[in-house]
């Protein structure tokens, strides 16, 4: 049961190659050259459900923006999953799942021709994780799309929480495809070279990622935490965003938790009706005219009881859509934290500069305004010589100049960060509103479908009762 | 005749039609119902007036039933709702309880009114017309009317029960068993639905709490919360319905089957008595050459009457049972259909609302 949201509608796949593609795939910065189109185009997913009243499509997968060069060139699918065994880092046998990534050129197939075979490679979940970590570190001002959950959480009792369970693997496959499409359709992330290699180079990719040295850029947890606590002038917008993100996290968690309980209960209601099937059948054995009607009605009760399995399976897609945004809140929080860190560093540099300038003033004028060890020692051990003073002054001057340079740099960094981050945040907000809206609509469509099934079964049963 | 609010009266032609008005305020007497012989004026000769309006308590219905059983032992007497209700468990003054009881009493009277023999019973007449049933004279008068056939309690062994009565017995045993199972299933469903309802309510409140966080998503979220609330209300109705209309009827039939088994036992007894007397008489005849005693012949008549009445009543009962259950089960199906329809309407209107908003947005974007 593959979803095919990796494919674009026909009119998009016939886009001609871009004029500035002169054979080079990426430029010196390691970026894929291209422009970003600003129009968003939403297209429906491949789900069979559509609302008969309004014709709206129930979409399993979120809207994917077009307009990135990458998606113009290729279609991306996570087609299959397979079990493998091998030795892990501690030389022990382990079983794991690998996922097949398929890349197809986005050109249309000529009439009567056969579609080109896709380029394929296998990736396991840990490689996806590595990619994501790389993206997180390299683009800290971007809200990086989340991966599907590592272990099944918020599980409704019938579904297994086992990582090797086929249903879980299938849903994970869909989630991984979704992740790739999100990245591929992002105006900034889609140009990343490492991402491109992830899709095209099976063997050498790991080395390539490590070579970028991204691990060195990882901010320590401690650093981030202390930054959070000590920022003097937090940006109000970021504070508000973090607050919203935390609240959204809470509410979606709650929703997922309660939804599981609701599903459990509904399952019980439907299944008990199956008992009617049996008793009607037994009862029909002692009846004459009533027998046939009772027996047939009993079959419909069995059908009713069985129908809940598909209904709840369908609802899992809705839960997955909610989960994606639950995990997105973590990504949002990351961006906010990174901003805090930069802000904190900026404040530290500024503070340090002020301090140095005051020291210089002191030294120049001879007055001691701030306590300093040097000042103390000179008081205790006698004044230093003029030469010593001048060399110290020169050193301070140098330090101050350096400080001013780094302040300017940090300021620019902060400024750029804020600008690029807010661009992405606005983009994200629109995406979130659109996606969740569609998710709610598709949920409503699911409910309607469930009601219709219920009406159908009970109407059939009623007909049988009428024939009693 | 009907108990409670006027309903479609089933009786045909000759029988008296009565309405039982709503019981008097619970403060006075629970279930003191008013039996009103009115509507189409009765054309039955034994009723002096075309209309009567009398007050009856549950124990009066009980009295009637006992009298009917005594005076017409060969017939199947419809059951009454259970006499004793545990005080702690059921609220005898609650509207639902009263309502349920009234419907059962209503059915009781209707079945008697429909019966070709029972409807002519003088006790029924008294029940429907006497101002005060407790008046001694009435009772004294009535006991002289009609002959109560005494049945011998035990003592006689039955030789061979005719096959059709065996079949009846077996049928009743299995039937009552199945009714019990259905009752248990229905109760289980009610329990599961009630637990589902609790969770569903909480589910709705989470959506409501989400509304406060959002701007663009406000409407969809409010909409979903609203739909969930509607579904909760619909589910509540369904549950109420099952406990008030469905379960009582099932239980009533269990009681009916009990009383029918009693009648079958009485039939067996009268057959046993006859056989015993016959045997004794034959022995005596062989010895003394005395003619067949009258009692033996009377006994034989009695048995044959009993068998005939019972067979006829059985057929009527089967036919009524079929109608009753057809009605009961189609009613259950209807309520479920109704429930889903309500939910569907709610969700569909949400989609329309959201789709409209979408087209509204698109047009404002292009403008």
PDB file of N, CA and C in Angstrom, chain B residues 128-179:
ATOM      1  N   UNK B 128     -62.078  -2.473  35.405  1.00  0.00           N
ATOM      2  CA  UNK B 128     -62.172  -1.283  34.565  1.00  0.00           C
ATOM      3  C   UNK B 128     -63.269  -0.321  35.010  1.00  0.00           C
ATOM      4  N   UNK B 129     -64.214  -0.846  35.795  1.00  0.00           N
ATOM      5  CA  UNK B 129     -65.372   0.002  36.065  1.00  0.00           C
ATOM      6  C   UNK B 129     -65.590   0.359  37.530  1.00  0.00           C
ATOM      7  N   UNK B 130     -65.265  -0.555  38.434  1.00  0.00           N
ATOM      8  CA  UNK B 130     -65.598  -0.305  39.847  1.00  0.00           C
ATOM      9  C   UNK B 130     -64.861   0.902  40.381  1.00  0.00           C
ATOM     10  N   UNK B 131     -65.608   1.732  41.077  1.00  0.00           N
ATOM     11  CA  UNK B 131     -65.003   2.932  41.647  1.00  0.00           C
ATOM     12  C   UNK B 131     -63.933   2.572  42.662  1.00  0.00           C
ATOM     13  N   UNK B 132     -64.288   1.652  43.500  1.00  0.00           N
ATOM     14  CA  UNK B 132     -63.343   1.276  44.543  1.00  0.00           C
ATOM     15  C   UNK B 132     -63.239  -0.239  44.581  1.00  0.00           C
ATOM     16  N   UNK B 133     -62.107  -0.715  44.109  1.00  0.00           N
ATOM     17  CA  UNK B 133     -61.934  -2.165  44.036  1.00  0.00           C
ATOM     18  C   UNK B 133     -61.916  -2.823  45.403  1.00  0.00           C
ATOM     19  N   UNK B 134     -61.600  -2.031  46.396  1.00  0.00           N
ATOM     20  CA  UNK B 134     -61.452  -2.657  47.706  1.00  0.00           C
ATOM     21  C   UNK B 134     -62.781  -2.919  48.384  1.00  0.00           C
ATOM     22  N   UNK B 135     -63.851  -2.428  47.777  1.00  0.00           N
ATOM     23  CA  UNK B 135     -65.146  -2.622  48.417  1.00  0.00           C
ATOM     24  C   UNK B 135     -65.464  -4.116  48.498  1.00  0.00           C
ATOM     25  N   UNK B 136     -65.855  -4.516  49.684  1.00  0.00           N
ATOM     26  CA  UNK B 136     -66.081  -5.934  49.924  1.00  0.00           C
ATOM     27  C   UNK B 136     -67.154  -6.534  49.045  1.00  0.00           C
ATOM     28  N   UNK B 137     -68.218  -5.729  48.876  1.00  0.00           N
ATOM     29  CA  UNK B 137     -69.342  -6.291  48.137  1.00  0.00           C
ATOM     30  C   UNK B 137     -68.918  -6.704  46.748  1.00  0.00           C
ATOM     31  N   UNK B 138     -68.133  -5.843  46.176  1.00  0.00           N
ATOM     32  CA  UNK B 138     -67.670  -6.145  44.809  1.00  0.00           C
ATOM     33  C   UNK B 138     -66.956  -7.474  44.785  1.00  0.00           C
ATOM     34  N   UNK B 139     -66.070  -7.616  45.746  1.00  0.00           N
ATOM     35  CA  UNK B 139     -65.290  -8.850  45.790  1.00  0.00           C
ATOM     36  C   UNK B 139     -66.213 -10.045  45.997  1.00  0.00           C
ATOM     37  N   UNK B 140     -67.142  -9.885  46.942  1.00  0.00           N
ATOM     38  CA  UNK B 140     -68.032 -11.010  47.281  1.00  0.00           C
ATOM     39  C   UNK B 140     -68.843 -11.417  46.060  1.00  0.00           C
ATOM     40  N   UNK B 141     -69.391 -10.408  45.390  1.00  0.00           N
ATOM     41  CA  UNK B 141     -70.156 -10.669  44.172  1.00  0.00           C
ATOM     42  C   UNK B 141     -69.334 -11.465  43.166  1.00  0.00           C
ATOM     43  N   UNK B 142     -68.156 -10.994  42.994  1.00  0.00           N
ATOM     44  CA  UNK B 142     -67.342 -11.575  41.922  1.00  0.00           C
ATOM     45  C   UNK B 142     -66.950 -13.019  42.198  1.00  0.00           C
ATOM     46  N   UNK B 143     -66.730 -13.295  43.461  1.00  0.00           N
ATOM     47  CA  UNK B 143     -66.272 -14.666  43.715  1.00  0.00           C
ATOM     48  C   UNK B 143     -67.364 -15.683  43.403  1.00  0.00           C
ATOM     49  N   UNK B 144     -68.599 -15.211  43.429  1.00  0.00           N
ATOM     50  CA  UNK B 144     -69.655 -16.163  43.099  1.00  0.00           C
ATOM     51  C   UNK B 144     -69.746 -16.370  41.597  1.00  0.00           C
ATOM     52  N   UNK B 145     -69.420 -15.312  40.889  1.00  0.00           N
ATOM     53  CA  UNK B 145     -69.491 -15.415  39.431  1.00  0.00           C
ATOM     54  C   UNK B 145     -68.368 -16.288  38.915  1.00  0.00           C
ATOM     55  N   UNK B 146     -68.693 -17.140  38.020  1.00  0.00           N
ATOM     56  CA  UNK B 146     -67.673 -18.007  37.420  1.00  0.00           C
ATOM     57  C   UNK B 146     -67.194 -19.054  38.399  1.00  0.00           C
ATOM     58  N   UNK B 147     -66.759 -20.072  37.871  1.00  0.00           N
ATOM     59  CA  UNK B 147     -66.332 -21.165  38.728  1.00  0.00           C
ATOM     60  C   UNK B 147     -64.825 -21.264  38.669  1.00  0.00           C
ATOM     61  N   UNK B 148     -64.224 -21.166  39.783  1.00  0.00           N
ATOM     62  CA  UNK B 148     -62.771 -21.344  39.768  1.00  0.00           C
ATOM     63  C   UNK B 148     -62.470 -22.819  39.819  1.00  0.00           C
ATOM     64  N   UNK B 149     -61.739 -23.207  38.882  1.00  0.00           N
ATOM     65  CA  UNK B 149     -61.407 -24.626  38.820  1.00  0.00           C
ATOM     66  C   UNK B 149     -60.213 -24.874  39.727  1.00  0.00           C
ATOM     67  N   UNK B 150     -60.457 -25.676  40.718  1.00  0.00           N
ATOM     68  CA  UNK B 150     -59.348 -25.921  41.640  1.00  0.00           C
ATOM     69  C   UNK B 150     -58.385 -26.909  41.002  1.00  0.00           C
ATOM     70  N   UNK B 151     -57.152 -26.605  41.134  1.00  0.00           N
ATOM     71  CA  UNK B 151     -56.205 -27.594  40.622  1.00  0.00           C
ATOM     72  C   UNK B 151     -55.552 -28.291  41.786  1.00  0.00           C
ATOM     73  N   UNK B 152     -55.363 -29.537  41.620  1.00  0.00           N
ATOM     74  CA  UNK B 152     -54.768 -30.335  42.687  1.00  0.00           C
ATOM     75  C   UNK B 152     -53.271 -30.087  42.723  1.00  0.00           C
ATOM     76  N   UNK B 153     -52.809 -29.760  43.898  1.00  0.00           N
ATOM     77  CA  UNK B 153     -51.384 -29.465  43.990  1.00  0.00           C
ATOM     78  C   UNK B 153     -50.596 -30.758  44.079  1.00  0.00           C
ATOM     79  N   UNK B 154     -49.929 -31.059  43.012  1.00  0.00           N
ATOM     80  CA  UNK B 154     -49.026 -32.214  43.015  1.00  0.00           C
ATOM     81  C   UNK B 154     -49.728 -33.533  43.248  1.00  0.00           C
ATOM     82  N   UNK B 155     -49.010 -34.517  43.484  1.00  0.00           N
ATOM     83  CA  UNK B 155     -49.578 -35.814  43.884  1.00  0.00           C
ATOM     84  C   UNK B 155     -49.748 -36.792  42.739  1.00  0.00           C
ATOM     85  N   UNK B 156     -50.016 -36.257  41.515  1.00  0.00           N
ATOM     86  CA  UNK B 156     -50.270 -37.182  40.421  1.00  0.00           C
ATOM     87  C   UNK B 156     -49.104 -37.193  39.451  1.00  0.00           C
ATOM     88  N   UNK B 157     -48.787 -38.399  39.019  1.00  0.00           N
ATOM     89  CA  UNK B 157     -47.679 -38.509  38.065  1.00  0.00           C
ATOM     90  C   UNK B 157     -48.217 -38.586  36.645  1.00  0.00           C
ATOM     91  N   UNK B 158     -47.541 -37.883  35.775  1.00  0.00           N
ATOM     92  CA  UNK B 158     -47.984 -37.838  34.382  1.00  0.00           C
ATOM     93  C   UNK B 158     -47.428 -39.030  33.620  1.00  0.00           C
ATOM     94  N   UNK B 159     -48.305 -39.709  32.864  1.00  0.00           N
ATOM     95  CA  UNK B 159     -47.851 -40.852  32.072  1.00  0.00           C
ATOM     96  C   UNK B 159     -47.079 -40.417  30.843  1.00  0.00           C
ATOM     97  N   UNK B 160     -47.832 -39.831  29.917  1.00  0.00           N
ATOM     98  CA  UNK B 160     -47.179 -39.436  28.665  1.00  0.00           C
ATOM     99  C   UNK B 160     -47.691 -38.069  28.239  1.00  0.00           C
ATOM    100  N   UNK B 161     -46.789 -37.142  28.196  1.00  0.00           N
ATOM    101  CA  UNK B 161     -47.191 -35.808  27.752  1.00  0.00           C
ATOM    102  C   UNK B 161     -47.243 -35.803  26.231  1.00  0.00           C
ATOM    103  N   UNK B 162     -48.339 -35.292  25.679  1.00  0.00           N
ATOM    104  CA  UNK B 162     -48.407 -35.234  24.213  1.00  0.00           C
ATOM    105  C   UNK B 162     -47.227 -34.442  23.638  1.00  0.00           C
ATOM    106  N   UNK B 163     -46.796 -34.883  22.489  1.00  0.00           N
ATOM    107  CA  UNK B 163     -45.576 -34.324  21.889  1.00  0.00           C
ATOM    108  C   UNK B 163     -45.614 -32.816  21.762  1.00  0.00           C
ATOM    109  N   UNK B 164     -46.763 -32.275  21.353  1.00  0.00           N
ATOM    110  CA  UNK B 164     -46.794 -30.827  21.116  1.00  0.00           C
ATOM    111  C   UNK B 164     -46.534 -30.031  22.387  1.00  0.00           C
ATOM    112  N   UNK B 165     -46.973 -30.574  23.520  1.00  0.00           N
ATOM    113  CA  UNK B 165     -46.721 -29.841  24.763  1.00  0.00           C
ATOM    114  C   UNK B 165     -45.274 -29.993  25.218  1.00  0.00           C
ATOM    115  N   UNK B 166     -44.696 -31.124  24.852  1.00  0.00           N
ATOM    116  CA  UNK B 166     -43.258 -31.282  25.108  1.00  0.00           C
ATOM    117  C   UNK B 166     -42.497 -30.228  24.320  1.00  0.00           C
ATOM    118  N   UNK B 167     -42.890 -30.131  23.061  1.00  0.00           N
ATOM    119  CA  UNK B 167     -42.209 -29.162  22.189  1.00  0.00           C
ATOM    120  C   UNK B 167     -42.335 -27.759  22.740  1.00  0.00           C
ATOM    121  N   UNK B 168     -43.544 -27.433  23.227  1.00  0.00           N
ATOM    122  CA  UNK B 168     -43.745 -26.094  23.801  1.00  0.00           C
ATOM    123  C   UNK B 168     -42.771 -25.862  24.944  1.00  0.00           C
ATOM    124  N   UNK B 169     -42.698 -26.857  25.825  1.00  0.00           N
ATOM    125  CA  UNK B 169     -41.814 -26.742  26.986  1.00  0.00           C
ATOM    126  C   UNK B 169     -40.372 -26.513  26.578  1.00  0.00           C
ATOM    127  N   UNK B 170     -39.930 -27.315  25.608  1.00  0.00           N
ATOM    128  CA  UNK B 170     -38.535 -27.180  25.154  1.00  0.00           C
ATOM    129  C   UNK B 170     -38.296 -25.819  24.537  1.00  0.00           C
ATOM    130  N   UNK B 171     -39.252 -25.437  23.706  1.00  0.00           N
ATOM    131  CA  UNK B 171     -39.112 -24.129  23.067  1.00  0.00           C
ATOM    132  C   UNK B 171     -38.965 -23.037  24.124  1.00  0.00           C
ATOM    133  N   UNK B 172     -39.859 -23.075  25.114  1.00  0.00           N
ATOM    134  CA  UNK B 172     -39.817 -22.027  26.134  1.00  0.00           C
ATOM    135  C   UNK B 172     -38.491 -22.014  26.879  1.00  0.00           C
ATOM    136  N   UNK B 173     -37.968 -23.195  27.153  1.00  0.00           N
ATOM    137  CA  UNK B 173     -36.685 -23.259  27.857  1.00  0.00           C
ATOM    138  C   UNK B 173     -35.584 -22.593  27.056  1.00  0.00           C
ATOM    139  N   UNK B 174     -35.464 -22.984  25.779  1.00  0.00           N
ATOM    140  CA  UNK B 174     -34.418 -22.391  24.939  1.00  0.00           C
ATOM    141  C   UNK B 174     -34.657 -20.903  24.734  1.00  0.00           C
ATOM    142  N   UNK B 175     -35.906 -20.563  24.500  1.00  0.00           N
ATOM    143  CA  UNK B 175     -36.238 -19.175  24.231  1.00  0.00           C
ATOM    144  C   UNK B 175     -35.850 -18.274  25.388  1.00  0.00           C
ATOM    145  N   UNK B 176     -36.186 -18.700  26.576  1.00  0.00           N
ATOM    146  CA  UNK B 176     -35.893 -17.858  27.732  1.00  0.00           C
ATOM    147  C   UNK B 176     -34.385 -17.732  27.936  1.00  0.00           C
ATOM    148  N   UNK B 177     -33.695 -18.803  27.591  1.00  0.00           N
ATOM    149  CA  UNK B 177     -32.233 -18.770  27.681  1.00  0.00           C
ATOM    150  C   UNK B 177     -31.675 -17.708  26.728  1.00  0.00           C
ATOM    151  N   UNK B 178     -32.163 -17.727  25.472  1.00  0.00           N
ATOM    152  CA  UNK B 178     -31.686 -16.762  24.480  1.00  0.00           C
ATOM    153  C   UNK B 178     -32.042 -15.344  24.891  1.00  0.00           C
ATOM    154  N   UNK B 179     -33.220 -15.172  25.458  1.00  0.00           N
ATOM    155  CA  UNK B 179     -33.605 -13.843  25.917  1.00  0.00           C
ATOM    156  C   UNK B 179     -32.633 -13.346  26.971  1.00  0.00           C
TER     157      UNK B 179
END
